[in-house]
């Protein structure tokens, strides 16, 4: 248990609410940032009811891309010991440029909170940033290379154009690079840990966060529900890596009570998936039987899939996280679907 105070940015988000949940369960005090009161109020009430003895409050940061956006928060709470910066736009389909949607908030937001922390919070010990496996994705290679904690993609902002996914990944890369550069040039008192999770799936902390649509990554799981249920074709799309949200939250909290992860990148990954592996799991859920496509069950064992399947070596991360056993696809998808179906009465 720790009574340290932690600042969590974007604390109303899918991942961040799990981070807050993990922090409160361990006795940490939490200050969350959100873009509006309307956004944080229901979440605050849920946490206060789940942790009546817990300490949680929110501060509003309307636009983290604006210079000095986080200064007032760090000035006001002089006892913040750790910062967990998760906020980033994870939205697609907006009719705006990738520069406006992704790059400005991701990169300027990261620089703003790092400099505010150095300037007004010299007592901060650990700074954790949610980066993304998107910083390791190669857009111009037919097969992804094996990735590990040291890997960086070759993607540059010049290549983005109006491609939203490339814009998101390039903005995350620029943001993480800016953070490591800050550590080099500014030598702050705190240590940095960055996390590069792949697709994060899993249930929301509270049923009240579940709507007809889920957050962007879980929408990908729901997406396979709309594949023609009579299809027996192998569903090869979305070949990538996944991890459970609760494991990623754990990996954000672990560096706060140890020096082992200081100035390291963590690669929390459970395994590879594609639409067919999602379907294979869903077909084992009794309530979905007959309602979702079967596809080609054996595709995931085929030579073809084994050749293109994403590969990774995160043995360092596993060791640093105390030989963590990442939750596997069956558990992650079943829990996500169970909550979604219950709330939406499917
Ligand atoms: P999410 O549910 O959309 O949460 C994102 C949070 O960031 C929300 O609280 C959002 O506030 C806030 N935010 C967005 N734009 C902002 C801005 N301009 N200024 C201030 N706050 C802003 O997404 P998530 O999936 O939990 O993602 C959280 C973090 O994990 C992100 O850094 C993301 O890049 C990273 N990540 C996610 C995945 C994944 O598969 N989900 C995988 C790898 C890495 P509003 O609610 O007000 O919009």
Coordinates of N, CA and C in Angstrom, one line a residue, residues 88-278:
X88 N -4.3 11.2 -24.8 CA -3.9 11.3 -26.2 C -5.3 11.2 -27.0
X89 N -5.5 11.9 -28.1 CA -6.7 11.6 -28.8 C -6.6 10.2 -29.5
X90 N -7.5 9.3 -29.2 CA -7.6 8.0 -29.8 C -9.0 7.9 -30.5
X91 N -9.1 8.8 -31.5 CA -10.4 8.9 -32.2 C -10.1 8.9 -33.7
X92 N -11.0 8.3 -34.4 CA -10.8 8.2 -35.9 C -12.1 8.6 -36.6
X93 N -11.9 9.1 -37.8 CA -13.1 9.5 -38.6 C -13.5 10.9 -38.4
X94 N -12.6 11.7 -37.8 CA -13.0 13.2 -37.7 C -12.5 13.8 -39.0
X95 N -13.3 14.8 -39.4 CA -13.0 15.4 -40.7 C -12.0 16.6 -40.5
X96 N -10.8 16.2 -39.9 CA -9.8 17.3 -39.6 C -8.5 16.7 -39.9
X97 N -7.5 17.6 -40.0 CA -6.1 17.1 -40.4 C -5.5 16.3 -39.2
X98 N -4.6 15.4 -39.6 CA -3.9 14.6 -38.6 C -3.1 15.5 -37.7
X99 N -2.6 16.6 -38.2 CA -1.8 17.6 -37.5 C -2.6 18.1 -36.3
X100 N -3.9 18.5 -36.6 CA -4.7 19.1 -35.6 C -5.2 18.1 -34.6
X101 N -5.7 16.9 -35.2 CA -6.3 15.9 -34.3 C -5.2 15.2 -33.4
X102 N -4.1 14.8 -34.0 CA -3.2 13.9 -33.3 C -1.9 14.6 -32.8
X103 N -1.2 15.2 -33.8 CA 0.1 15.7 -33.5 C 0.2 16.8 -32.4
X104 N -0.7 17.8 -32.5 CA -0.6 18.9 -31.6 C -0.8 18.4 -30.1
X105 N -2.0 17.8 -29.9 CA -2.2 17.4 -28.5 C -1.2 16.3 -28.0
X106 N -0.8 15.4 -28.8 CA 0.1 14.3 -28.4 C 1.5 14.9 -28.0
X107 N 2.0 15.7 -29.0 CA 3.4 16.1 -28.8 C 3.4 17.3 -27.8
X108 N 2.6 18.3 -28.1 CA 2.7 19.5 -27.2 C 2.2 19.1 -25.8
X109 N 1.2 18.3 -25.8 CA 0.6 17.8 -24.4 C 1.8 17.2 -23.6
X110 N 2.5 16.3 -24.3 CA 3.6 15.6 -23.6 C 4.7 16.6 -23.1
X111 N 5.1 17.5 -24.0 CA 6.1 18.5 -23.6 C 5.6 19.4 -22.5
X112 N 4.3 19.8 -22.6 CA 3.7 20.7 -21.6 C 3.7 20.1 -20.2
X113 N 3.4 18.8 -20.1 CA 3.3 18.2 -18.8 C 4.7 17.9 -18.2
X114 N 5.6 17.6 -19.1 CA 7.0 17.3 -18.7 C 7.6 18.6 -18.1
X115 N 7.4 19.7 -18.9 CA 8.1 21.0 -18.4 C 7.4 21.5 -17.2
X116 N 6.0 21.4 -17.1 CA 5.3 21.8 -15.9 C 5.8 21.0 -14.6
X117 N 6.0 19.8 -14.8 CA 6.5 18.9 -13.7 C 7.9 19.3 -13.3
X118 N 8.8 19.5 -14.2 CA 10.1 19.9 -13.9 C 10.1 21.3 -13.1
X119 N 9.3 22.2 -13.7 CA 9.3 23.6 -13.2 C 8.6 23.7 -11.8
X120 N 7.5 23.0 -11.6 CA 6.7 23.3 -10.4 C 6.6 22.1 -9.4
X121 N 7.2 21.0 -9.8 CA 7.0 19.8 -9.0 C 8.3 19.0 -8.9
X122 N 9.4 19.7 -8.3 CA 10.7 19.0 -8.2 C 10.6 17.7 -7.3
X123 N 9.5 17.6 -6.6 CA 9.4 16.4 -5.7 C 9.0 15.2 -6.4
X124 N 8.6 15.3 -7.7 CA 8.1 14.1 -8.4 C 9.2 13.1 -8.7
X125 N 8.9 11.9 -8.4 CA 9.9 10.8 -8.5 C 9.8 10.0 -9.8
X126 N 8.6 9.7 -10.2 CA 8.4 8.8 -11.4 C 7.4 9.5 -12.3
X127 N 7.8 9.4 -13.6 CA 6.9 9.9 -14.7 C 6.7 8.7 -15.6
X128 N 5.4 8.4 -15.8 CA 5.1 7.2 -16.7 C 4.3 7.8 -17.9
X129 N 4.7 7.4 -19.1 CA 4.0 7.9 -20.3 C 3.4 6.7 -21.0
X130 N 2.1 6.8 -21.4 CA 1.6 5.8 -22.3 C 1.9 6.1 -23.7
X131 N 2.9 5.4 -24.2 CA 3.2 5.5 -25.7 C 2.3 4.5 -26.4
X132 N 2.8 3.8 -27.4 CA 2.0 2.8 -28.1 C 2.9 1.9 -29.0
X133 N 2.4 0.7 -29.2 CA 3.1 -0.1 -30.1 C 3.1 0.5 -31.5
X134 N 2.2 1.4 -31.7 CA 2.1 2.2 -33.0 C 3.5 2.8 -33.3
X135 N 4.3 3.1 -32.3 CA 5.6 3.7 -32.6 C 6.6 2.6 -33.1
X136 N 6.1 1.4 -33.2 CA 7.0 0.3 -33.7 C 6.4 -0.3 -35.0
X137 N 5.2 0.2 -35.4 CA 4.6 -0.3 -36.6 C 5.2 0.2 -37.9
X138 N 5.5 -0.8 -38.8 CA 6.1 -0.4 -40.0 C 5.0 -0.4 -41.1
X139 N 4.8 0.7 -41.7 CA 3.7 0.8 -42.6 C 4.1 0.4 -44.0
X140 N 5.4 0.4 -44.3 CA 5.8 0.1 -45.7 C 6.5 -1.2 -45.8
X141 N 6.2 -2.1 -44.8 CA 6.8 -3.5 -44.9 C 5.6 -4.5 -44.9
X142 N 5.6 -5.5 -45.8 CA 4.5 -6.4 -45.9 C 4.3 -7.3 -44.6
X143 N 5.5 -7.5 -44.0 CA 5.4 -8.3 -42.7 C 6.1 -7.5 -41.7
X144 N 5.5 -7.4 -40.5 CA 6.1 -6.7 -39.4 C 7.4 -7.4 -38.9
X145 N 8.4 -6.7 -38.6 CA 9.6 -7.3 -38.1 C 9.4 -7.7 -36.6
X146 N 10.2 -8.6 -36.0 CA 10.1 -8.9 -34.6 C 10.4 -7.6 -33.8
X147 N 9.5 -7.3 -32.9 CA 9.8 -6.1 -32.1 C 10.2 -6.5 -30.6
X148 N 11.0 -5.6 -30.0 CA 11.3 -5.8 -28.6 C 11.2 -4.4 -28.0
X149 N 11.7 -4.2 -26.7 CA 11.5 -3.0 -26.0 C 12.4 -1.8 -26.7
X150 N 13.3 -2.2 -27.5 CA 14.2 -1.1 -28.1 C 13.7 -0.7 -29.4
X151 N 12.7 -1.3 -30.0 CA 12.4 -1.1 -31.4 C 11.7 0.3 -31.6
X152 N 12.0 1.0 -32.7 CA 11.3 2.2 -33.1 C 11.0 2.0 -34.6
X153 N 9.9 2.4 -35.1 CA 9.6 2.2 -36.5 C 10.3 3.3 -37.3
X154 N 10.3 3.1 -38.6 CA 10.9 4.1 -39.5 C 10.0 5.2 -39.9
X155 N 8.7 5.2 -39.4 CA 7.7 6.2 -39.8 C 8.1 7.6 -39.5
X156 N 7.9 8.5 -40.4 CA 8.1 9.9 -40.2 C 6.9 10.7 -40.5
X157 N 6.8 11.9 -40.0 CA 5.6 12.7 -40.1 C 5.3 13.0 -41.6
X158 N 6.4 13.2 -42.4 CA 6.2 13.4 -43.8 C 5.4 12.4 -44.6
X159 N 5.4 11.2 -44.1 CA 4.8 10.1 -44.7 C 3.3 10.0 -44.4
X160 N 2.8 10.8 -43.5 CA 1.5 10.7 -43.0 C 0.4 11.1 -43.9
X161 N 0.5 12.2 -44.6 CA -0.5 12.7 -45.5 C -1.8 12.9 -44.7
X162 N -2.9 12.3 -45.3 CA -4.2 12.4 -44.6 C -4.6 11.0 -44.0
X163 N -3.6 10.1 -43.8 CA -3.9 8.8 -43.3 C -3.9 8.9 -41.8
X164 N -5.2 8.6 -41.2 CA -5.4 8.8 -39.8 C -4.5 7.9 -38.9
X165 N -4.5 6.6 -39.3 CA -3.7 5.7 -38.5 C -2.2 6.0 -38.5
X166 N -1.7 6.4 -39.6 CA -0.3 6.8 -39.7 C -0.1 8.1 -38.8
X167 N -1.1 9.0 -38.9 CA -1.0 10.3 -38.1 C -1.0 10.0 -36.6
X168 N -1.9 9.0 -36.2 CA -1.9 8.7 -34.8 C -0.5 8.0 -34.4
X169 N -0.1 7.1 -35.2 CA 1.2 6.4 -34.8 C 2.4 7.4 -34.9
X170 N 2.4 8.2 -35.9 CA 3.6 9.1 -36.0 C 3.5 10.1 -34.8
X171 N 2.3 10.6 -34.4 CA 2.2 11.5 -33.3 C 2.7 10.9 -32.0
X172 N 2.4 9.6 -31.8 CA 2.8 8.9 -30.6 C 4.3 8.8 -30.6
X173 N 4.9 8.5 -31.8 CA 6.3 8.4 -31.9 C 7.0 9.7 -31.6
X174 N 6.5 10.8 -32.2 CA 7.1 12.1 -31.9 C 7.0 12.5 -30.4
X175 N 5.8 12.1 -29.9 CA 5.6 12.4 -28.4 C 6.6 11.6 -27.5
X176 N 6.8 10.4 -27.9 CA 7.7 9.6 -27.0 C 9.1 10.0 -27.2
X177 N 9.5 10.3 -28.5 CA 10.8 10.8 -28.7 C 11.1 12.1 -28.0
X178 N 10.1 13.0 -28.0 CA 10.2 14.3 -27.3 C 10.4 14.0 -25.8
X179 N 9.8 13.0 -25.3 CA 9.9 12.8 -23.8 C 11.4 12.3 -23.5
X180 N 11.9 11.4 -24.3 CA 13.3 10.9 -24.1 C 14.3 12.0 -24.3
X181 N 14.0 12.9 -25.3 CA 14.9 14.0 -25.5 C 14.9 15.0 -24.3
X182 N 13.7 15.2 -23.8 CA 13.5 16.0 -22.6 C 14.4 15.5 -21.4
X183 N 14.4 14.2 -21.3 CA 15.1 13.6 -20.2 C 16.6 13.8 -20.4
X184 N 17.1 13.8 -21.6 CA 18.5 14.0 -21.9 C 18.9 15.5 -21.8
X185 N 18.1 16.4 -22.3 CA 18.5 17.8 -22.3 C 18.2 18.5 -21.0
X186 N 17.1 18.1 -20.3 CA 16.6 18.8 -19.2 C 17.0 18.2 -17.8
X187 N 17.5 17.0 -17.8 CA 17.9 16.3 -16.6 C 16.9 16.6 -15.4
X188 N 15.6 16.2 -15.5 CA 14.8 16.5 -14.4 C 15.0 15.6 -13.2
X189 N 14.4 15.9 -12.1 CA 14.6 15.0 -10.9 C 14.0 13.6 -11.0
X190 N 13.0 13.5 -11.9 CA 12.2 12.3 -12.0 C 12.8 11.3 -13.0
X191 N 12.4 10.0 -12.8 CA 12.8 9.0 -13.8 C 11.6 8.8 -14.7
X192 N 11.9 8.4 -16.0 CA 10.8 8.2 -16.9 C 10.7 6.7 -17.2
X193 N 9.4 6.3 -17.4 CA 9.1 4.9 -17.9 C 8.1 5.1 -19.0
X194 N 8.3 4.5 -20.2 CA 7.3 4.6 -21.2 C 6.8 3.2 -21.5
X195 N 5.5 3.1 -21.9 CA 4.9 1.8 -22.2 C 4.4 1.9 -23.6
X196 N 4.6 0.8 -24.3 CA 4.3 0.7 -25.7 C 3.3 -0.5 -26.0
X197 N 2.1 -0.3 -25.4 CA 1.1 -1.5 -25.6 C 0.6 -1.5 -27.0
X198 N 0.2 -2.7 -27.5 CA -0.4 -2.9 -28.8 C -1.9 -2.6 -28.5
X199 N -2.8 -3.2 -29.4 CA -4.3 -3.0 -29.2 C -4.6 -3.5 -27.7
X200 N -5.3 -2.6 -27.0 CA -5.7 -2.9 -25.7 C -7.2 -3.2 -25.7
X201 N -7.5 -4.4 -25.3 CA -8.9 -4.9 -25.2 C -9.3 -5.1 -23.8
X202 N -10.6 -5.3 -23.5 CA -11.0 -5.6 -22.1 C -12.2 -4.8 -21.7
X203 N -12.8 -5.2 -20.6 CA -14.0 -4.6 -20.1 C -13.7 -3.2 -19.6
X204 N -14.7 -2.3 -19.5 CA -14.5 -1.0 -18.8 C -14.6 -1.3 -17.3
X205 N -14.0 -0.3 -16.6 CA -14.1 -0.5 -15.1 C -15.5 -0.5 -14.6
X206 N -16.3 0.4 -15.1 CA -17.7 0.5 -14.7 C -18.7 0.2 -15.8
X207 N -19.8 -0.5 -15.5 CA -20.8 -0.7 -16.6 C -21.3 0.6 -17.2
X208 N -21.3 1.6 -16.3 CA -21.9 2.9 -16.8 C -21.0 3.5 -17.9
X209 N -19.8 3.0 -18.1 CA -19.0 3.5 -19.2 C -19.3 2.8 -20.6
X210 N -20.2 1.8 -20.5 CA -20.4 1.0 -21.7 C -21.6 1.6 -22.4
X211 N -21.4 1.9 -23.7 CA -22.6 2.4 -24.5 C -22.7 1.4 -25.6
X212 N -23.5 1.9 -26.6 CA -23.6 1.0 -27.8 C -22.3 0.9 -28.5
X213 N -21.6 2.0 -28.5 CA -20.2 2.0 -29.1 C -19.2 2.0 -27.9
X214 N -18.1 1.3 -28.1 CA -17.0 1.3 -27.1 C -15.9 2.2 -27.6
X215 N -14.8 2.2 -26.8 CA -13.6 3.0 -27.2 C -13.0 2.4 -28.4
X216 N -12.2 3.1 -29.1 CA -11.7 2.7 -30.4 C -11.2 1.3 -30.5
X217 N -10.3 0.9 -29.6 CA -9.7 -0.4 -29.7 C -10.7 -1.6 -29.5
X218 N -11.6 -1.4 -28.5 CA -12.6 -2.4 -28.3 C -13.6 -2.5 -29.4
X219 N -13.8 -1.4 -30.2 CA -14.7 -1.4 -31.3 C -14.2 -2.4 -32.4
X220 N -12.9 -2.7 -32.4 CA -12.3 -3.6 -33.3 C -12.8 -5.1 -32.9
X221 N -13.0 -5.3 -31.6 CA -13.5 -6.6 -31.2 C -15.0 -6.7 -31.6
X222 N -15.7 -5.6 -31.4 CA -17.1 -5.6 -31.7 C -17.3 -5.8 -33.2
X223 N -16.3 -5.2 -34.0 CA -16.4 -5.2 -35.4 C -16.6 -6.6 -36.0
X224 N -16.1 -7.6 -35.4 CA -16.2 -9.0 -36.0 C -17.6 -9.5 -35.9
X225 N -18.4 -8.9 -35.0 CA -19.8 -9.3 -34.8 C -20.6 -9.0 -36.1
X226 N -20.1 -8.1 -36.9 CA -20.9 -7.7 -38.1 C -20.4 -8.4 -39.3
X227 N -19.5 -9.4 -39.2 CA -19.1 -10.2 -40.3 C -20.2 -11.1 -40.6
X228 N -20.5 -11.3 -41.9 CA -21.7 -12.2 -42.3 C -21.6 -13.5 -41.5
X229 N -22.6 -13.8 -40.7 CA -22.6 -15.0 -39.9 C -22.5 -16.3 -40.7
X230 N -22.8 -16.3 -42.0 CA -22.8 -17.5 -42.7 C -21.4 -17.7 -43.3
X231 N -20.5 -16.8 -43.2 CA -19.2 -16.8 -43.8 C -18.3 -18.0 -43.3
X232 N -17.7 -18.7 -44.2 CA -16.8 -19.7 -43.8 C -15.4 -19.4 -44.4
X233 N -15.2 -18.1 -44.8 CA -13.9 -17.7 -45.3 C -13.0 -17.4 -44.1
X234 N -11.7 -17.6 -44.2 CA -10.8 -17.2 -43.2 C -10.8 -15.7 -43.0
X235 N -10.9 -15.2 -41.8 CA -11.0 -13.7 -41.6 C -9.6 -13.3 -41.2
X236 N -8.9 -12.8 -42.3 CA -7.5 -12.5 -42.1 C -7.2 -11.1 -41.6
X237 N -8.2 -10.2 -41.6 CA -7.9 -8.8 -41.3 C -7.4 -8.5 -39.9
X238 N -6.9 -7.4 -39.7 CA -6.5 -6.9 -38.4 C -5.5 -7.8 -37.7
X239 N -4.5 -8.3 -38.5 CA -3.4 -9.1 -37.9 C -2.5 -8.2 -37.1
X240 N -2.5 -8.3 -35.8 CA -1.7 -7.4 -34.9 C -1.5 -8.1 -33.6
X241 N -1.1 -7.3 -32.6 CA -0.8 -7.8 -31.2 C -1.9 -7.2 -30.3
X242 N -2.1 -7.9 -29.1 CA -3.1 -7.4 -28.2 C -2.6 -7.6 -26.8
X243 N -3.3 -6.9 -25.9 CA -3.0 -7.0 -24.4 C -4.3 -6.6 -23.7
X244 N -4.4 -7.2 -22.5 CA -5.6 -6.8 -21.6 C -5.4 -5.5 -20.9
X245 N -6.5 -4.7 -20.9 CA -6.4 -3.4 -20.2 C -5.9 -3.5 -18.8
X246 N -6.4 -4.5 -18.1 CA -6.0 -4.6 -16.6 C -4.5 -4.9 -16.5
X247 N -4.0 -5.6 -17.4 CA -2.5 -5.9 -17.3 C -1.7 -4.6 -17.7
X248 N -2.3 -3.8 -18.6 CA -1.6 -2.5 -19.0 C -1.6 -1.6 -17.8
X249 N -2.8 -1.5 -17.1 CA -2.9 -0.7 -15.9 C -1.9 -1.1 -14.9
X250 N -1.8 -2.4 -14.6 CA -0.8 -2.9 -13.6 C 0.6 -2.4 -14.0
X251 N 0.9 -2.5 -15.3 CA 2.2 -2.1 -15.8 C 2.5 -0.6 -15.7
X252 N 1.4 0.2 -15.6 CA 1.6 1.7 -15.4 C 1.9 2.0 -13.9
X253 N 1.3 1.1 -13.0 CA 1.4 1.4 -11.6 C 2.7 0.8 -11.0
X254 N 3.2 -0.3 -11.6 CA 4.4 -1.0 -11.0 C 5.6 -0.1 -11.0
X255 N 5.9 0.7 -12.0 CA 7.1 1.6 -11.9 C 7.1 2.6 -10.8
X256 N 5.9 2.9 -10.2 CA 5.9 3.9 -9.2 C 6.5 3.5 -7.8
X257 N 6.5 2.1 -7.6 CA 7.0 1.7 -6.3 C 8.4 0.9 -6.5
X258 N 9.1 1.2 -7.5 CA 10.3 0.5 -7.8 C 11.2 1.3 -8.6
X259 N 12.5 1.1 -8.5 CA 13.4 1.8 -9.4 C 13.8 1.0 -10.6
X260 N 13.4 -0.3 -10.6 CA 13.8 -1.2 -11.7 C 13.4 -0.8 -13.1
X261 N 12.3 0.0 -13.1 CA 11.8 0.3 -14.5 C 12.2 1.8 -14.8
X262 N 13.0 2.4 -14.0 CA 13.4 3.8 -14.2 C 14.1 3.9 -15.6
X263 N 13.7 4.8 -16.4 CA 14.3 5.1 -17.7 C 14.3 3.9 -18.6
X264 N 13.2 3.2 -18.6 CA 13.1 2.0 -19.4 C 11.8 2.1 -20.2
X265 N 11.8 1.4 -21.4 CA 10.5 1.2 -22.1 C 10.0 -0.2 -21.8
X266 N 8.7 -0.2 -21.6 CA 8.0 -1.5 -21.3 C 7.1 -1.9 -22.5
X267 N 7.1 -3.2 -22.9 CA 6.3 -3.6 -24.0 C 5.3 -4.7 -23.5
X268 N 4.2 -4.2 -22.9 CA 3.2 -5.1 -22.4 C 2.4 -5.8 -23.6
X269 N 2.7 -7.0 -23.9 CA 2.0 -7.7 -25.0 C 1.6 -9.1 -24.5
X270 N 0.4 -9.5 -24.9 CA 0.0 -10.9 -24.5 C 0.2 -11.8 -25.7
X271 N -0.1 -11.4 -26.9 CA 0.0 -12.3 -28.0 C -0.4 -11.6 -29.3
X272 N -0.5 -12.5 -30.4 CA -0.9 -12.0 -31.7 C -2.4 -12.4 -31.9
X273 N -3.1 -11.6 -32.7 CA -4.5 -12.0 -33.1 C -4.8 -11.5 -34.5
X274 N -5.9 -12.0 -35.0 CA -6.5 -11.4 -36.2 C -8.0 -11.6 -36.1
X275 N -8.7 -11.2 -37.0 CA -10.2 -11.3 -36.9 C -10.6 -12.8 -36.7
X276 N -9.9 -13.7 -37.3 CA -10.2 -15.1 -37.2 C -10.0 -15.6 -35.7
X277 N -8.9 -15.1 -35.1 CA -8.8 -15.6 -33.7 C -9.8 -15.0 -32.8
X278 N -10.3 -13.8 -33.1 CA -11.4 -13.2 -32.3 C -12.7 -14.0 -32.5

